[in-house]
mmCIF file of C-alpha atoms in Angstrom:
data_model
loop_
_atom_site.group_PDB
_atom_site.id
_atom_site.type_symbol
_atom_site.label_atom_id
_atom_site.label_comp_id
_atom_site.label_asym_id
_atom_site.label_seq_id
_atom_site.Cartn_x
_atom_site.Cartn_y
_atom_site.Cartn_z
ATOM 1 C CA MET A 2 160.286 58.623 102.802
ATOM 2 C CA SER A 3 161.267 55.351 101.171
ATOM 3 C CA LYS A 4 161.442 54.972 97.431
ATOM 4 C CA SER A 5 158.342 52.783 97.402
ATOM 5 C CA MET A 6 156.342 55.557 99.021
ATOM 6 C CA ASN A 7 156.937 58.167 96.352
ATOM 7 C CA ASP A 8 153.767 57.563 94.350
ATOM 8 C CA TYR A 9 150.152 58.135 95.359
ATOM 9 C CA VAL A 10 149.148 54.468 95.129
ATOM 10 C CA SER A 11 151.901 53.398 97.548
ATOM 11 C CA LYS A 12 150.910 56.136 99.992
ATOM 12 C CA SER A 13 147.274 55.012 99.817
ATOM 13 C CA MET A 14 148.198 51.377 100.456
ATOM 14 C CA HIS A 15 150.382 52.412 103.395
ATOM 15 C CA ASN A 16 147.442 54.209 105.054
ATOM 16 C CA ILE A 17 144.922 51.461 104.342
ATOM 17 C CA SER A 18 143.904 51.000 107.990
ATOM 18 C CA SER A 19 142.572 54.566 108.271
ATOM 19 C CA ARG A 20 140.672 54.714 104.987
ATOM 20 C CA LEU A 21 136.903 54.930 104.556
ATOM 21 C CA VAL A 22 135.966 51.681 102.843
ATOM 22 C CA TYR A 23 132.762 52.984 101.282
ATOM 23 C CA ALA A 24 134.577 56.004 99.845
ATOM 24 C CA ASP A 25 137.166 53.829 98.091
ATOM 25 C CA ILE A 26 134.522 51.596 96.565
ATOM 26 C CA LEU A 27 132.302 54.515 95.585
ATOM 27 C CA ARG A 28 135.216 56.353 93.971
ATOM 28 C CA ILE A 29 135.895 53.359 91.717
ATOM 29 C CA VAL A 30 132.224 53.005 90.781
ATOM 30 C CA ALA A 31 131.916 56.770 90.173
ATOM 31 C CA ILE A 32 134.974 57.029 87.919
ATOM 32 C CA PHE A 33 133.766 54.160 85.761
ATOM 33 C CA ALA A 34 130.281 55.686 85.671
ATOM 34 C CA ILE A 35 131.891 58.845 84.248
ATOM 35 C CA VAL A 36 133.874 56.810 81.703
ATOM 36 C CA ILE A 37 130.772 54.876 80.623
ATOM 37 C CA ILE A 38 128.877 58.133 80.090
ATOM 38 C CA HIS A 39 131.637 59.441 77.822
ATOM 39 C CA LEU A 40 131.761 56.164 75.919
ATOM 40 C CA SER A 41 128.058 55.684 75.381
ATOM 41 C CA THR A 42 126.189 58.971 75.022
ATOM 42 C CA GLY A 43 127.458 60.283 71.676
ATOM 43 C CA ALA A 44 124.133 59.619 69.934
ATOM 44 C CA LEU A 45 122.407 62.109 72.253
ATOM 45 C CA TYR A 46 124.315 64.932 70.558
ATOM 46 C CA GLY A 47 123.586 64.093 66.938
ATOM 47 C CA GLY A 48 121.407 61.022 66.731
ATOM 48 C CA THR A 49 117.719 60.817 65.966
ATOM 49 C CA PRO A 50 115.417 60.564 68.996
ATOM 50 C CA GLY A 51 113.758 57.172 69.061
ATOM 51 C CA SER A 52 116.450 55.401 67.050
ATOM 52 C CA MET A 53 118.122 52.321 68.529
ATOM 53 C CA ALA A 54 121.461 54.130 69.030
ATOM 54 C CA TRP A 55 119.748 57.123 70.634
ATOM 55 C CA ASN A 56 117.642 54.954 72.956
ATOM 56 C CA ILE A 57 120.660 52.946 74.133
ATOM 57 C CA SER A 58 122.640 56.159 74.707
ATOM 58 C CA LEU A 59 119.784 57.576 76.758
ATOM 59 C CA LEU A 60 119.548 54.359 78.772
ATOM 60 C CA PHE A 61 123.250 54.494 79.702
ATOM 61 C CA ASP A 62 122.974 58.208 80.406
ATOM 62 C CA SER A 63 120.043 57.615 82.738
ATOM 63 C CA LEU A 64 121.851 54.839 84.612
ATOM 64 C CA PHE A 65 125.245 56.487 85.071
ATOM 65 C CA ASN A 66 124.995 60.276 84.860
ATOM 66 C CA TRP A 67 125.398 60.677 88.629
ATOM 67 C CA GLY A 68 129.152 59.926 88.564
ATOM 68 C CA THR A 69 130.451 63.486 88.272
ATOM 69 C CA LEU A 70 128.454 64.860 91.211
ATOM 70 C CA VAL A 71 129.398 61.888 93.407
ATOM 71 C CA PHE A 72 133.044 62.506 92.542
ATOM 72 C CA ILE A 73 132.621 66.127 93.682
ATOM 73 C CA MET A 74 131.056 64.955 96.951
ATOM 74 C CA LEU A 75 133.967 62.567 97.524
ATOM 75 C CA SER A 76 136.459 65.376 96.914
ATOM 76 C CA GLY A 77 134.798 67.542 99.540
ATOM 77 C CA LEU A 78 134.573 64.596 101.935
ATOM 78 C CA PHE A 79 138.370 64.555 102.215
ATOM 79 C CA MET A 80 139.432 68.102 101.359
ATOM 80 C CA LEU A 81 137.248 69.889 103.913
ATOM 81 C CA ARG A 82 138.720 68.138 106.930
ATOM 82 C CA PRO A 83 140.355 70.731 109.237
ATOM 83 C CA GLU A 84 143.658 68.852 109.292
ATOM 84 C CA LYS A 85 143.857 69.096 105.503
ATOM 85 C CA ILE A 86 144.149 72.875 105.594
ATOM 86 C CA SER A 87 145.932 73.443 108.894
ATOM 87 C CA SER A 88 148.599 75.011 106.690
ATOM 88 C CA LEU A 89 147.470 76.839 103.532
ATOM 89 C CA LYS A 90 150.936 76.481 102.043
ATOM 90 C CA HIS A 91 150.918 72.722 102.579
ATOM 91 C CA PHE A 92 147.357 72.412 101.256
ATOM 92 C CA TYR A 93 147.928 74.322 98.013
ATOM 93 C CA LEU A 94 151.331 72.775 97.340
ATOM 94 C CA GLY A 95 149.757 69.374 97.833
ATOM 95 C CA ARG A 96 146.994 70.194 95.341
ATOM 96 C CA LEU A 97 149.612 71.533 92.910
ATOM 97 C CA LYS A 98 151.505 68.234 92.898
ATOM 98 C CA ARG A 99 148.483 65.960 93.055
ATOM 99 C CA ILE A 100 145.991 67.719 90.754
ATOM 100 C CA LEU A 101 147.427 70.622 88.790
ATOM 101 C CA ILE A 102 150.661 69.158 87.405
ATOM 102 C CA PRO A 103 149.092 65.959 85.961
ATOM 103 C CA PHE A 104 146.210 68.058 84.599
ATOM 104 C CA ILE A 105 148.520 70.471 82.770
ATOM 105 C CA ILE A 106 150.600 67.634 81.313
ATOM 106 C CA TRP A 107 147.537 65.774 80.059
ATOM 107 C CA ALA A 108 145.982 68.965 78.692
ATOM 108 C CA VAL A 109 149.154 69.613 76.690
ATOM 109 C CA ILE A 110 149.188 65.997 75.459
ATOM 110 C CA TYR A 111 145.606 66.322 74.216
ATOM 111 C CA GLU A 112 146.424 69.617 72.521
ATOM 112 C CA LEU A 113 149.507 68.183 70.795
ATOM 113 C CA ILE A 114 147.422 65.272 69.503
ATOM 114 C CA ARG A 115 144.709 67.652 68.290
ATOM 115 C CA ILE A 116 147.226 69.784 66.420
ATOM 116 C CA GLY A 117 149.022 66.746 64.998
ATOM 117 C CA PHE A 118 145.811 65.394 63.473
ATOM 118 C CA SER A 119 144.553 68.786 62.278
ATOM 119 C CA SER A 120 145.139 70.418 58.890
ATOM 120 C CA GLU A 121 147.306 73.199 60.377
ATOM 121 C CA GLY A 122 149.926 70.824 61.804
ATOM 122 C CA TYR A 123 152.673 71.883 64.177
ATOM 123 C CA THR A 124 153.610 75.531 63.743
ATOM 124 C CA PHE A 125 155.079 78.113 66.077
ATOM 125 C CA TYR A 126 151.691 79.764 66.506
ATOM 126 C CA SER A 127 149.779 76.511 67.058
ATOM 127 C CA ILE A 128 152.219 75.490 69.815
ATOM 128 C CA VAL A 129 152.128 78.919 71.482
ATOM 129 C CA ASP A 130 148.327 78.854 71.279
ATOM 130 C CA ILE A 131 148.272 75.823 73.601
ATOM 131 C CA GLY A 132 149.006 78.056 76.589
ATOM 132 C CA LYS A 133 146.153 80.392 75.675
ATOM 133 C CA ARG A 134 143.707 77.527 75.209
ATOM 134 C CA LEU A 135 144.806 76.008 78.517
ATOM 135 C CA ILE A 136 144.177 79.260 80.390
ATOM 136 C CA GLU A 137 140.822 79.809 78.678
ATOM 137 C CA GLY A 138 139.641 76.248 79.338
ATOM 138 C CA GLN A 139 139.384 75.309 75.651
ATOM 139 C CA VAL A 140 141.242 72.013 75.991
ATOM 140 C CA GLN A 141 139.779 68.480 75.812
ATOM 141 C CA VAL A 142 136.109 68.614 76.761
ATOM 142 C CA HIS A 143 136.149 66.336 79.825
ATOM 143 C CA LEU A 144 138.809 68.484 81.521
ATOM 144 C CA TRP A 145 136.155 71.097 82.400
ATOM 145 C CA PHE A 146 135.853 69.123 85.631
ATOM 146 C CA ILE A 147 139.386 70.066 86.693
ATOM 147 C CA TYR A 148 138.733 73.785 86.175
ATOM 148 C CA MET A 149 135.675 73.448 88.394
ATOM 149 C CA LEU A 150 137.717 71.491 90.944
ATOM 150 C CA ILE A 151 140.401 74.182 90.961
ATOM 151 C CA ALA A 152 137.694 76.730 91.782
ATOM 152 C CA MET A 153 136.547 74.473 94.641
ATOM 153 C CA TYR A 154 140.085 74.199 96.006
ATOM 154 C CA LEU A 155 140.516 77.979 95.906
ATOM 155 C CA ILE A 156 137.552 78.418 98.236
ATOM 156 C CA THR A 157 138.140 75.235 100.274
ATOM 157 C CA PRO A 158 139.565 77.087 103.326
ATOM 158 C CA VAL A 159 136.378 79.177 103.506
ATOM 159 C CA LEU A 160 134.070 76.209 102.931
ATOM 160 C CA SER A 161 135.963 74.130 105.495
ATOM 161 C CA ARG A 162 135.697 76.831 108.134
ATOM 162 C CA PHE A 163 131.966 77.113 107.512
ATOM 163 C CA ALA A 164 131.315 73.343 107.367
ATOM 164 C CA ASN A 165 133.195 72.771 110.626
ATOM 165 C CA SER A 166 131.915 75.733 112.638
ATOM 166 C CA ALA A 167 128.361 76.210 111.383
ATOM 167 C CA THR A 168 125.502 75.030 113.552
ATOM 168 C CA LYS A 169 123.031 72.524 112.172
ATOM 169 C CA ASN A 170 120.495 75.313 111.713
ATOM 170 C CA GLU A 171 123.003 77.356 109.720
ATOM 171 C CA LEU A 172 123.736 74.355 107.519
ATOM 172 C CA ILE A 173 120.019 73.756 107.026
ATOM 173 C CA PHE A 174 119.572 77.399 106.034
ATOM 174 C CA TYR A 175 122.475 77.191 103.578
ATOM 175 C CA TYR A 176 121.063 74.083 101.915
ATOM 176 C CA ALA A 177 117.599 75.614 101.796
ATOM 177 C CA VAL A 178 119.044 78.559 99.845
ATOM 178 C CA TRP A 179 121.084 76.104 97.764
ATOM 179 C CA ALA A 180 117.957 74.109 96.889
ATOM 180 C CA ILE A 181 116.060 77.255 95.927
ATOM 181 C CA GLY A 182 118.803 78.246 93.514
ATOM 182 C CA LEU A 183 119.300 74.757 92.144
ATOM 183 C CA VAL A 184 115.717 73.475 92.048
ATOM 184 C CA VAL A 185 113.046 76.135 92.553
ATOM 185 C CA LEU A 186 114.387 78.894 90.260
ATOM 186 C CA PRO A 187 115.004 76.566 87.271
ATOM 187 C CA ILE A 188 111.492 75.119 87.667
ATOM 188 C CA LEU A 189 110.009 78.622 87.656
ATOM 189 C CA LYS A 190 112.001 79.409 84.527
ATOM 190 C CA ARG A 191 111.155 76.163 82.731
ATOM 191 C CA TYR A 192 107.440 75.900 83.481
ATOM 192 C CA PHE A 193 106.355 79.477 84.194
ATOM 193 C CA SER A 194 108.867 81.542 82.172
ATOM 194 C CA LEU A 195 109.792 83.430 85.334
ATOM 195 C CA GLY A 196 113.455 84.305 84.927
ATOM 196 C CA ASN A 197 115.659 86.218 87.350
ATOM 197 C CA GLY A 198 119.042 87.901 87.401
ATOM 198 C CA VAL A 199 120.511 85.667 90.108
ATOM 199 C CA THR A 200 120.488 82.224 88.466
ATOM 200 C CA PRO A 201 123.432 82.835 86.054
ATOM 201 C CA TYR A 202 125.695 83.526 89.033
ATOM 202 C CA LEU A 203 124.791 80.468 91.099
ATOM 203 C CA ASP A 204 126.805 77.858 89.175
ATOM 204 C CA LEU A 205 129.811 77.872 91.491
ATOM 205 C CA ASN A 206 127.557 77.670 94.543
ATOM 206 C CA SER A 207 125.716 74.743 92.938
ATOM 207 C CA TYR A 208 128.908 72.686 92.784
ATOM 208 C CA ALA A 209 130.099 74.025 96.146
ATOM 209 C CA GLY A 210 126.937 72.666 97.730
ATOM 210 C CA PHE A 211 127.730 69.159 96.487
ATOM 211 C CA TYR A 212 131.404 69.579 97.408
ATOM 212 C CA MET A 213 130.474 70.423 100.987
ATOM 213 C CA LEU A 214 127.616 67.902 101.191
ATOM 214 C CA GLY A 215 129.896 64.846 101.088
ATOM 215 C CA TYR A 216 131.767 66.154 104.128
ATOM 216 C CA VAL A 217 128.625 67.182 106.020
ATOM 217 C CA LEU A 218 126.966 63.782 105.504
ATOM 218 C CA GLN A 219 130.052 62.035 106.891
ATOM 219 C CA LYS A 220 130.698 64.481 109.742
ATOM 220 C CA TYR A 221 127.184 64.204 111.148
ATOM 221 C CA GLU A 222 126.883 60.477 110.328
ATOM 222 C CA LEU A 223 123.569 61.195 108.657
ATOM 223 C CA LYS A 224 121.505 58.216 107.546
ATOM 224 C CA ILE A 225 118.222 57.743 105.753
ATOM 225 C CA LYS A 226 115.654 54.962 105.890
ATOM 226 C CA LYS A 227 116.190 52.125 103.449
ATOM 227 C CA THR A 228 112.808 52.791 101.867
ATOM 228 C CA TRP A 229 114.175 56.054 100.437
ATOM 229 C CA PHE A 230 116.437 54.066 98.126
ATOM 230 C CA ILE A 231 113.345 52.924 96.219
ATOM 231 C CA LEU A 232 113.505 56.401 94.704
ATOM 232 C CA LEU A 233 116.709 55.535 92.832
ATOM 233 C CA PRO A 234 115.177 53.316 90.122
ATOM 234 C CA VAL A 235 112.096 55.547 90.058
ATOM 235 C CA LEU A 236 114.150 58.700 89.398
ATOM 236 C CA ILE A 237 116.311 56.925 86.810
ATOM 237 C CA ALA A 238 113.231 55.684 84.958
ATOM 238 C CA LEU A 239 111.577 59.106 85.261
ATOM 239 C CA LYS A 240 114.661 60.781 83.776
ATOM 240 C CA PHE A 241 114.585 58.398 80.793
ATOM 241 C CA ILE A 242 110.875 58.982 80.210
ATOM 242 C CA MET A 243 111.068 62.799 80.468
ATOM 243 C CA VAL A 244 114.045 63.101 78.122
ATOM 244 C CA TYR A 245 112.480 60.615 75.701
ATOM 245 C CA MET A 246 109.083 62.324 75.556
ATOM 246 C CA THR A 247 110.360 65.907 75.269
ATOM 247 C CA SER A 248 112.962 64.929 72.673
ATOM 248 C CA MET A 249 110.458 63.001 70.557
ATOM 249 C CA ASP A 250 108.169 66.035 70.564
ATOM 250 C CA ALA A 251 111.011 68.410 69.648
ATOM 251 C CA GLU A 252 112.574 65.974 67.131
ATOM 252 C CA HIS A 253 115.985 66.602 68.685
ATOM 253 C CA THR A 254 117.535 65.841 72.066
ATOM 254 C CA VAL A 255 116.179 68.093 74.820
ATOM 255 C CA HIS A 256 118.912 68.254 77.442
ATOM 256 C CA PHE A 257 116.992 70.006 80.223
ATOM 257 C CA TYR A 258 116.053 66.825 82.101
ATOM 258 C CA ARG A 259 119.477 65.215 81.632
ATOM 259 C CA ASN A 260 121.496 68.201 82.838
ATOM 260 C CA ARG A 261 123.489 67.020 85.863
ATOM 261 C CA LEU A 262 122.165 69.985 87.870
ATOM 262 C CA SER A 263 118.541 69.566 86.800
ATOM 263 C CA PHE A 264 116.001 69.192 89.614
ATOM 264 C CA ASN A 265 115.141 65.604 88.642
ATOM 265 C CA ILE A 266 118.826 64.542 88.657
ATOM 266 C CA ILE A 267 120.017 66.184 91.904
ATOM 267 C CA PRO A 268 118.576 63.544 94.300
ATOM 268 C CA ILE A 269 120.227 60.652 92.404
ATOM 269 C CA PRO A 270 123.911 61.278 93.331
ATOM 270 C CA ILE A 271 122.875 62.048 96.916
ATOM 271 C CA LEU A 272 120.973 58.758 97.170
ATOM 272 C CA VAL A 273 123.868 56.857 95.559
ATOM 273 C CA PHE A 274 126.301 58.417 98.051
ATOM 274 C CA MET A 275 124.044 57.552 101.006
ATOM 275 C CA LEU A 276 123.491 54.009 99.726
ATOM 276 C CA PHE A 277 127.226 53.272 99.584
ATOM 277 C CA LYS A 278 127.790 55.046 102.902
ATOM 278 C CA GLN A 279 125.202 52.927 104.725
ATOM 279 C CA ILE A 280 126.309 49.530 103.415
ATOM 280 C CA ASN A 281 128.629 47.697 105.820
ATOM 281 C CA TRP A 282 131.413 47.187 103.290
ATOM 282 C CA SER A 283 133.931 46.061 105.919
ATOM 283 C CA LYS A 284 132.014 42.804 106.277
ATOM 284 C CA ILE A 285 132.021 42.258 102.534
ATOM 285 C CA PHE A 286 135.615 43.373 101.972
ATOM 286 C CA PRO A 287 137.717 43.118 105.176
ATOM 287 C CA ARG A 288 140.546 45.642 105.242
ATOM 288 C CA LYS A 289 143.237 42.959 105.070
ATOM 289 C CA SER A 290 141.636 41.140 102.155
ATOM 290 C CA TYR A 291 143.218 41.089 98.721
ATOM 291 C CA GLN A 292 139.977 42.406 97.229
ATOM 292 C CA TYR A 293 139.989 45.535 99.359
ATOM 293 C CA ARG A 294 143.682 46.206 98.730
ATOM 294 C CA LEU A 295 142.918 45.994 95.021
ATOM 295 C CA MET A 296 140.095 48.479 95.447
ATOM 296 C CA VAL A 297 142.342 50.909 97.315
ATOM 297 C CA LYS A 298 144.792 50.691 94.441
ATOM 298 C CA TYR A 299 142.202 51.542 91.800
ATOM 299 C CA SER A 300 140.668 54.182 94.034
ATOM 300 C CA ALA A 301 144.092 55.859 94.118
ATOM 301 C CA LEU A 302 144.359 55.499 90.324
ATOM 302 C CA SER A 303 140.925 57.031 89.678
ATOM 303 C CA TYR A 304 142.281 60.503 88.901
ATOM 304 C CA GLY A 305 144.673 59.034 86.355
ATOM 305 C CA ILE A 306 141.823 57.025 84.819
ATOM 306 C CA PHE A 307 139.797 60.205 84.473
ATOM 307 C CA LEU A 308 142.630 62.154 82.855
ATOM 308 C CA CYS A 309 143.640 59.530 80.290
ATOM 309 C CA HIS A 310 140.371 57.838 79.352
ATOM 310 C CA TRP A 311 139.524 60.235 76.539
ATOM 311 C CA LEU A 312 142.850 59.479 74.862
ATOM 312 C CA VAL A 313 142.022 55.759 74.856
ATOM 313 C CA LEU A 314 138.510 56.530 73.590
ATOM 314 C CA ASP A 315 139.804 58.629 70.673
ATOM 315 C CA THR A 316 142.531 56.108 69.882
ATOM 316 C CA PHE A 317 139.924 53.463 69.116
ATOM 317 C CA LYS A 318 137.135 55.630 67.675
ATOM 318 C CA LYS A 319 139.400 57.671 65.394
ATOM 319 C CA GLY A 320 141.714 54.829 64.449
ATOM 320 C CA TYR A 321 145.025 56.244 65.686
ATOM 321 C CA LEU A 322 146.425 52.685 65.646
ATOM 322 C CA GLY A 323 145.147 51.876 62.167
ATOM 323 C CA PHE A 324 141.904 50.174 63.221
ATOM 324 C CA THR A 325 138.689 51.286 64.860
ATOM 325 C CA ILE A 326 136.293 50.050 67.505
ATOM 326 C CA THR A 327 133.130 52.126 67.835
ATOM 327 C CA PRO A 328 129.693 51.639 69.393
ATOM 328 C CA TYR A 329 128.532 50.502 65.938
ATOM 329 C CA SER A 330 131.392 48.449 64.497
ATOM 330 C CA VAL A 331 134.431 46.406 65.514
ATOM 331 C CA LEU A 332 137.535 46.439 63.273
ATOM 332 C CA GLY A 333 135.455 47.900 60.465
ATOM 333 C CA VAL A 334 132.776 45.221 60.649
ATOM 334 C CA GLU A 335 129.280 46.590 61.219
ATOM 335 C CA LEU A 336 127.543 44.833 64.105
ATOM 336 C CA PRO A 337 124.077 45.094 65.652
ATOM 337 C CA ILE A 338 124.277 48.021 68.024
ATOM 338 C CA TYR A 339 123.057 46.005 71.016
ATOM 339 C CA PHE A 340 126.081 43.758 70.451
ATOM 340 C CA ALA A 341 128.696 46.345 69.433
ATOM 341 C CA PHE A 342 127.856 48.718 72.292
ATOM 342 C CA PRO A 343 128.877 46.415 75.169
ATOM 343 C CA ILE A 344 131.951 45.207 73.246
ATOM 344 C CA PHE A 345 133.023 48.812 72.718
ATOM 345 C CA ILE A 346 132.535 49.792 76.365
ATOM 346 C CA LEU A 347 134.206 46.669 77.758
ATOM 347 C CA SER A 348 137.174 46.919 75.355
ATOM 348 C CA ILE A 349 137.846 50.567 76.123
ATOM 349 C CA MET A 350 137.564 50.094 79.882
ATOM 350 C CA ILE A 351 139.988 47.144 79.849
ATOM 351 C CA VAL A 352 142.519 49.140 77.826
ATOM 352 C CA ILE A 353 142.165 52.138 80.176
ATOM 353 C CA VAL A 354 142.899 49.972 83.222
ATOM 354 C CA VAL A 355 145.912 48.316 81.532
ATOM 355 C CA PHE A 356 147.197 51.702 80.308
ATOM 356 C CA VAL A 357 147.001 53.261 83.773
ATOM 357 C CA GLN A 358 148.629 50.192 85.296
ATOM 358 C CA LEU A 359 151.567 50.549 82.896
ATOM 359 C CA ILE A 360 151.990 54.236 83.709
ATOM 360 C CA ASN A 361 151.857 53.478 87.426
ATOM 361 C CA ARG A 362 154.781 51.056 87.078
ATOM 362 C CA ILE A 363 157.078 53.784 85.728
ATOM 363 C CA PRO A 364 158.490 55.704 88.735
ATOM 364 C CA ILE A 365 158.682 59.198 87.243
ATOM 365 C CA LEU A 366 155.567 59.043 85.071
ATOM 366 C CA ASN A 367 153.351 57.765 87.883
ATOM 367 C CA LYS A 368 153.949 61.004 89.811
ATOM 368 C CA LEU A 369 153.578 63.277 86.775
ATOM 369 C CA LEU A 370 150.598 61.688 85.049
ATOM 370 C CA LEU A 371 148.526 60.017 87.777
#
């Protein structure tokens, strides 16, 4: 392999003719939806329901909280292909280099920063404790996603065999059971106080259902009528209203209706996925166009964007560089929140893109960190 083909971006650009256009575009939109959620929803965890900051946080949360589940669907779309796991050794070594190594490095970076800015400082025990925290999943909060993804990869050979050999009726049965566990049982618990001993053990299957769904929707070329997409703004508005009303009554944020696996949220990522899948993107962005090549590049950089974005966020919010930019102030100057919020989000996202671009230009770091 030539030197220019050693990094993931170069490999992606080389295979541009065989890529799914909608998947590249959706991956970019999904990763920035995730970043926006992390940038904008802090007030939901400590703010006062009904306040301007809380309302704006809830608005952004309602608009963009589908990103994580779409990202899971996109992962399954590619990982469950039979050719991906024709060799278990090749599959798991590939995941080790692509996912696990950058994750471990970034987890350690976040831990070193945490220790450096803590009162304990760097000691033998604090450094040794990094390994324990890494194993236990106590590292930077957004990295929970990678632990879940690792679990998905461990069972990918089984899921792939099922997704590729199951009949349509078997798949329908699986998703009927999946929907009962994900929708019906929580509703019974929430509204009728009817608990059960099964629900606590369905979390992995909940994510596995989304992981497999992206592949199933592509394999069977499933489509829905355009009128179904009217549900998207309806469900987003409904989510805002339900969280707002229950939180105002409780005088604190009620997270039930904003949980990514809540029954009112589940249809949103599926509709978003289907919407992007059914748009004829090749007409809008021909494969040989500069615009599409740019999208392939950022699609390939999406994992790196996910891993590093919290570092950029903390750098500005906590003033690691000697100045701060927050959703409420810029360089220490208090601004109206409706003005400071978009400046904060735009500034952070620009810096993230530039930061990832810089890393990608360094031959060794682009393989280790992206």
